[in-house]
Coordinates of C-alpha atoms and ligand atoms in Angstrom, one line a residue:
M19 CA 171.4 129.9 118.9
L20 CA 171.0 128.7 115.4
N21 CA 172.0 130.9 112.7
K22 CA 169.7 131.7 109.9
N23 CA 171.0 129.2 107.2
A24 CA 170.9 126.4 109.8
A25 CA 167.3 127.3 110.7
K26 CA 166.3 127.6 106.9
K27 CA 167.9 124.0 106.3
I28 CA 166.2 122.5 109.5
I29 CA 162.7 123.9 108.3
S30 CA 163.2 122.8 104.7
A31 CA 164.1 119.4 105.8
F32 CA 161.1 119.3 108.1
L33 CA 159.0 120.4 105.3
S34 CA 160.2 117.8 102.9
L35 CA 159.5 115.0 105.5
M36 CA 155.9 116.4 106.1
T37 CA 155.3 116.3 102.2
I38 CA 156.8 112.8 102.0
A39 CA 154.3 112.0 104.9
V40 CA 151.5 113.7 103.3
M41 CA 152.2 111.9 99.9
T42 CA 152.5 108.4 101.3
A43 CA 149.3 109.2 103.3
G44 CA 147.7 110.2 100.0
C45 CA 148.8 107.0 98.1
Q46 CA 148.3 104.9 101.2
K47 CA 145.7 102.0 100.1
S48 CA 143.4 100.4 102.5
N49 CA 144.1 97.1 103.9
E50 CA 141.5 95.5 101.5
E51 CA 143.3 97.1 98.5
Q52 CA 146.7 96.2 99.2
N53 CA 145.8 92.5 99.9
N54 CA 143.9 92.3 96.5
E55 CA 146.2 93.7 94.1
E56 CA 147.1 90.3 92.7
L57 CA 143.4 89.1 92.4
L58 CA 142.1 88.8 88.9
I59 CA 138.5 88.2 88.2
G60 CA 137.0 87.3 84.9
F61 CA 133.5 88.2 84.8
S62 CA 131.1 87.3 81.7
Q63 CA 127.8 89.4 81.9
I64 CA 124.9 88.4 80.0
G65 CA 124.3 91.6 78.1
S66 CA 122.6 95.0 78.8
E67 CA 118.8 94.2 78.2
S68 CA 117.5 96.0 81.1
A69 CA 118.2 98.8 83.7
W70 CA 118.7 96.1 86.3
R71 CA 121.5 94.7 84.1
I72 CA 123.2 97.9 83.5
G73 CA 123.1 98.8 87.3
N74 CA 124.5 95.4 87.9
T75 CA 127.6 95.8 85.7
K76 CA 128.3 99.2 87.0
D77 CA 128.0 98.0 90.5
I78 CA 130.4 95.2 90.1
E79 CA 132.9 97.6 88.4
E80 CA 132.7 100.2 91.1
Q81 CA 133.4 97.2 93.7
A82 CA 136.1 96.0 91.9
Q83 CA 137.8 99.2 92.0
N84 CA 137.0 99.8 95.7
Y85 CA 138.5 96.4 96.6
G86 CA 141.6 96.7 94.3
V87 CA 140.7 93.8 92.4
D88 CA 141.5 93.5 88.7
L89 CA 138.3 92.7 86.7
M90 CA 138.2 91.3 83.2
L91 CA 134.7 92.1 82.1
E92 CA 133.0 90.7 79.0
N93 CA 129.6 91.5 77.6
A94 CA 127.8 88.3 76.0
N95 CA 125.3 90.5 74.1
Q96 CA 122.5 88.0 75.2
K97 CA 124.3 84.9 73.8
Q98 CA 125.2 81.8 75.6
E99 CA 128.0 80.9 73.2
N100 CA 129.6 84.3 73.9
Q101 CA 129.6 83.3 77.6
I102 CA 131.2 80.0 77.0
A103 CA 133.9 81.7 74.7
A104 CA 134.4 84.2 77.3
I105 CA 134.9 81.7 80.0
R106 CA 137.3 79.8 77.8
R107 CA 139.5 82.9 77.4
F108 CA 139.4 83.4 81.2
I109 CA 140.6 79.9 81.6
A110 CA 143.4 80.6 79.0
Y111 CA 144.2 83.8 80.6
K112 CA 144.7 81.8 84.1
V113 CA 142.6 84.3 85.9
D114 CA 142.3 83.6 89.7
V115 CA 138.4 83.5 89.9
I116 CA 135.8 83.2 87.0
A117 CA 132.4 84.7 87.7
F118 CA 129.1 84.8 85.4
S119 CA 125.7 85.2 85.2
P120 CA 124.3 82.3 83.3
I121 CA 121.7 83.4 80.7
V122 CA 119.9 80.0 81.0
E123 CA 120.4 77.2 83.3
D124 CA 121.4 74.3 80.9
G125 CA 124.5 73.8 78.9
W126 CA 127.4 74.7 81.1
D127 CA 128.7 71.3 82.0
N128 CA 131.6 71.3 79.4
V129 CA 133.1 74.7 79.9
L130 CA 132.9 74.6 83.8
T131 CA 134.6 71.0 83.9
E132 CA 137.3 72.7 81.7
A133 CA 137.4 75.5 84.7
K134 CA 137.4 72.9 87.3
D135 CA 140.4 71.0 85.8
A136 CA 142.3 74.2 85.4
G137 CA 141.6 74.6 89.2
I138 CA 139.8 78.0 88.8
P139 CA 137.1 78.3 91.2
V140 CA 133.8 79.7 89.5
I141 CA 131.1 82.0 91.3
L142 CA 127.5 82.0 89.9
V143 CA 126.2 85.7 89.9
D144 CA 122.6 86.6 89.9
R145 CA 121.4 83.2 88.1
D146 CA 121.7 79.6 88.6
I147 CA 122.7 76.6 86.5
S148 CA 121.1 73.2 86.3
T149 CA 123.6 70.4 86.3
D150 CA 124.0 66.5 87.6
K151 CA 127.9 67.2 88.1
E152 CA 129.3 68.0 91.3
D153 CA 131.6 71.0 92.5
L154 CA 131.5 72.9 89.1
T155 CA 130.9 76.0 91.0
T156 CA 131.5 77.3 94.5
C157 CA 128.5 79.3 95.3
L158 CA 125.6 81.7 94.0
I159 CA 125.4 85.3 94.9
G160 CA 121.8 86.3 93.6
A161 CA 118.1 87.2 94.4
D162 CA 115.6 84.7 95.8
F163 CA 113.4 84.9 92.8
Y164 CA 111.0 82.3 94.0
K165 CA 110.4 84.4 96.8
E166 CA 110.0 87.4 94.7
G167 CA 107.2 85.6 92.9
V168 CA 105.4 84.7 96.1
M169 CA 105.5 88.4 97.2
A170 CA 104.0 89.4 94.0
G171 CA 101.2 86.7 94.3
E172 CA 100.7 87.8 97.9
Y173 CA 100.3 91.4 97.0
L174 CA 97.5 90.4 94.4
I175 CA 95.8 88.6 96.9
R176 CA 95.6 91.6 99.1
K177 CA 94.8 93.8 96.4
A178 CA 92.0 91.4 95.3
D179 CA 90.6 91.7 99.0
A180 CA 91.0 95.4 99.2
L181 CA 89.0 95.8 95.8
G182 CA 86.6 92.8 96.9
L183 CA 87.1 91.1 93.5
D184 CA 85.6 87.6 93.2
H185 CA 87.1 86.6 89.9
V186 CA 90.9 87.7 88.9
N187 CA 92.0 87.1 85.3
I188 CA 95.8 87.3 85.0
V189 CA 98.3 87.4 82.1
E190 CA 101.8 86.8 82.8
I191 CA 104.7 88.1 80.7
T192 CA 107.6 86.0 81.7
G193 CA 111.5 86.6 81.4
T194 CA 113.9 84.6 79.2
E195 CA 112.7 80.8 78.9
N196 CA 114.8 78.6 81.0
S197 CA 116.4 81.2 82.8
T198 CA 116.4 81.2 86.8
P199 CA 114.5 84.3 87.5
M200 CA 111.9 83.3 84.7
R201 CA 111.4 79.7 86.1
Q202 CA 111.3 80.9 89.9
R203 CA 109.4 84.2 89.5
Q204 CA 106.7 81.9 87.7
A205 CA 106.8 79.2 90.3
G206 CA 106.7 81.3 93.4
F207 CA 103.6 83.4 92.1
A208 CA 101.9 80.2 91.1
D209 CA 102.2 78.7 94.3
A210 CA 101.2 81.9 96.3
I211 CA 97.9 81.9 94.4
A212 CA 97.5 78.2 94.0
N213 CA 94.7 77.9 96.9
D214 CA 93.0 81.3 96.1
D215 CA 89.9 80.3 93.7
R216 CA 89.4 83.8 92.5
M217 CA 92.8 83.5 90.6
T218 CA 93.0 82.3 87.0
I219 CA 96.3 82.7 84.9
L220 CA 94.9 83.0 81.4
E221 CA 98.2 82.7 79.6
S222 CA 102.0 82.9 80.3
I223 CA 103.8 84.2 77.5
D224 CA 107.8 84.8 76.9
G225 CA 108.7 88.1 76.8
D226 CA 112.6 87.6 77.1
F227 CA 113.0 90.4 79.6
L228 CA 112.9 93.1 76.7
T229 CA 110.8 96.2 76.3
S230 CA 110.1 95.4 72.6
R231 CA 108.8 92.0 73.4
G232 CA 106.8 93.2 76.3
A233 CA 105.0 95.3 74.0
E234 CA 104.5 92.6 71.5
C235 CA 103.3 90.2 73.9
M236 CA 100.7 92.6 75.4
R237 CA 99.4 93.3 71.7
Y238 CA 98.8 89.8 71.4
L239 CA 97.2 89.4 74.9
L240 CA 94.9 92.1 74.4
E241 CA 93.8 91.0 70.9
T242 CA 93.2 87.7 72.3
Y243 CA 91.7 88.3 75.8
G244 CA 90.6 92.0 75.5
D245 CA 88.5 93.4 78.4
D246 CA 88.8 90.0 80.1
I247 CA 92.4 90.9 81.5
D248 CA 92.4 92.1 85.3
V249 CA 96.0 91.7 86.0
V250 CA 99.3 91.8 84.2
Y251 CA 102.2 90.0 86.0
S252 CA 105.3 90.8 84.4
H253 CA 108.8 89.4 85.2
N254 CA 110.7 92.7 84.9
D255 CA 110.3 96.6 84.6
E256 CA 111.6 96.7 80.9
M257 CA 108.6 94.3 79.7
T258 CA 106.2 96.0 82.1
L259 CA 107.3 99.5 80.5
G260 CA 106.7 98.2 77.0
A261 CA 103.2 96.8 77.8
L262 CA 102.0 100.1 79.4
P263 CA 101.5 102.1 76.3
E264 CA 99.9 99.0 74.6
I265 CA 97.1 98.9 77.3
E266 CA 96.8 102.6 77.1
K267 CA 96.3 102.1 73.0
A268 CA 93.7 99.7 73.8
G269 CA 91.7 102.0 76.0
F270 CA 92.3 100.7 79.3
A271 CA 93.9 102.4 82.2
P272 CA 97.0 100.7 83.6
G273 CA 96.9 100.7 87.5
K274 CA 93.0 101.2 87.7
D275 CA 91.4 99.0 84.8
I276 CA 94.1 96.6 84.8
I277 CA 96.3 95.7 88.0
I278 CA 100.0 96.0 86.9
I279 CA 102.6 94.0 89.1
S280 CA 106.2 94.3 88.0
I281 CA 109.8 93.2 89.0
D282 CA 113.3 94.8 89.4
G283 CA 112.3 98.3 91.1
G284 CA 114.4 100.5 88.8
Q285 CA 113.8 104.2 89.1
E286 CA 111.8 104.4 85.9
A287 CA 109.2 101.8 87.2
I288 CA 109.2 103.6 90.5
D289 CA 108.3 106.7 89.0
V290 CA 105.4 105.1 86.9
L291 CA 104.3 103.5 90.3
K292 CA 104.2 107.0 91.6
E293 CA 102.1 108.3 88.7
G294 CA 99.5 105.4 89.7
K295 CA 100.0 103.3 86.3
I296 CA 102.0 100.5 88.2
N297 CA 100.2 98.9 91.4
C298 CA 103.3 96.9 92.7
V299 CA 107.0 96.6 92.0
V300 CA 108.8 93.7 93.7
E301 CA 112.4 94.8 94.3
C302 CA 115.3 92.6 93.0
T303 CA 118.7 94.5 93.8
P304 CA 121.4 94.5 91.0
K305 CA 124.0 95.4 93.8
L306 CA 125.7 92.2 94.1
G307 CA 129.4 93.5 93.6
K308 CA 130.4 93.8 97.2
E309 CA 129.6 90.1 98.0
L310 CA 131.2 89.0 94.8
M311 CA 134.4 90.8 95.6
E312 CA 134.5 89.7 99.3
T313 CA 133.9 86.0 98.0
A314 CA 136.4 86.0 95.7
I315 CA 138.9 87.2 98.1
K316 CA 138.1 84.5 100.3
L317 CA 138.6 81.9 97.5
K318 CA 141.8 83.1 96.5
A319 CA 142.8 82.7 100.2
G320 CA 141.8 79.2 100.1
E321 CA 139.0 80.0 102.5
Q322 CA 135.3 78.2 102.7
V323 CA 132.4 80.5 101.3
D324 CA 128.6 80.3 101.6
P325 CA 127.1 78.3 99.0
L326 CA 124.3 80.5 98.9
I327 CA 124.0 84.3 99.2
H328 CA 120.6 86.2 98.9
P329 CA 120.2 89.9 99.3
I330 CA 117.2 91.3 101.3
E331 CA 114.4 92.6 99.1
Q332 CA 111.2 94.3 99.7
V333 CA 108.0 95.3 97.9
F334 CA 107.1 98.6 96.6
S335 CA 103.2 99.1 96.1
D336 CA 100.2 101.4 96.1
E337 CA 99.7 100.3 99.6
M338 CA 102.5 102.6 101.0
N339 CA 103.1 106.3 100.3
P340 CA 105.3 106.1 97.1
E341 CA 106.9 109.5 97.8
D342 CA 108.6 107.4 100.8
I343 CA 110.7 105.4 98.4
A344 CA 114.5 106.4 98.2
P345 CA 115.9 107.0 94.9
R346 CA 117.0 103.7 93.4
G347 CA 120.3 104.3 91.9
Y348 CA 119.4 102.1 88.6
Ligands
GYE404 O1 115.0 90.9 86.6 C1 116.0 91.7 84.5 C2 117.2 91.2 83.8 O2 118.3 88.2 86.3 C3 117.4 89.2 88.1 O3 117.4 89.9 84.4 C4 117.9 89.4 86.7 C5 117.0 89.6 85.5 C6 116.2 91.0 86.0 O4 117.6 91.5 82.8 O5 115.6 92.9 84.5

């Protein structure tokens, strides 16, 4: 039989072993995290112009943490030159992967050639670039903006049918000139309504994805076209939310006198859809962080990646019960 002291020692040794086991389990990292400790991504974000953008930044930060990836994040405050400077800093810092959301499509050849010469792979997040040069970037992770425009146009055709309209005058408030979502949301919408004789686009005007510009554009459009306006097609929620009070001030009821179509699907716009002042919001998800981390991990490992990754998106509208829409998270 063991004496008391020996028994105590055995128990205390056992307890220490248990503590170590529990501590290691507590500190244990997932395989994903262990493998990614050395991965450093430099990410240049456009700015903070919208709920979409803020949600996108937050998602990328959260996913970097989830995957145990180090992130150098720079906010360019809506200026291309700030993005170019950030990319140059990432190159000097020798990050493993550069990621960025180009504010506009043109003007990236020089800095991306520098990244290529430094052997650093580049991932486009959200928006595309336009270039004649090959292999400046590895892939694009972002929404299918053309399809979003098509979905907006198709909704309008269904709405015009349902209301029995025989003529439909549209004003379009577009996103930042020369940006991918602006170009493609415009083209998709125009193509979707092209064969419908009822549809006329009275004017397309640049609202730069900003609430303040959305309001200014709407004031101008109301002064110019007054009650000829049947539809506002706006390329993002912020511009829509800026335009709505102007419509009300001019004595019209948005959602009833004027059909309102928006893109993004942030919570604030969905709440206004529920109030009946917006008729349709095409979803554009900002949650691109998971794909970004997984793609960067593959690039670091020298693996092939998909050249184009589009998330799946849907349409929220007065054709459905808006109470069924789950909280959006941005
Ligand atoms: O729709 C808008 C934002 O590029 C998809 O940019 C993004 C757009 C989004 O600021 O709200």
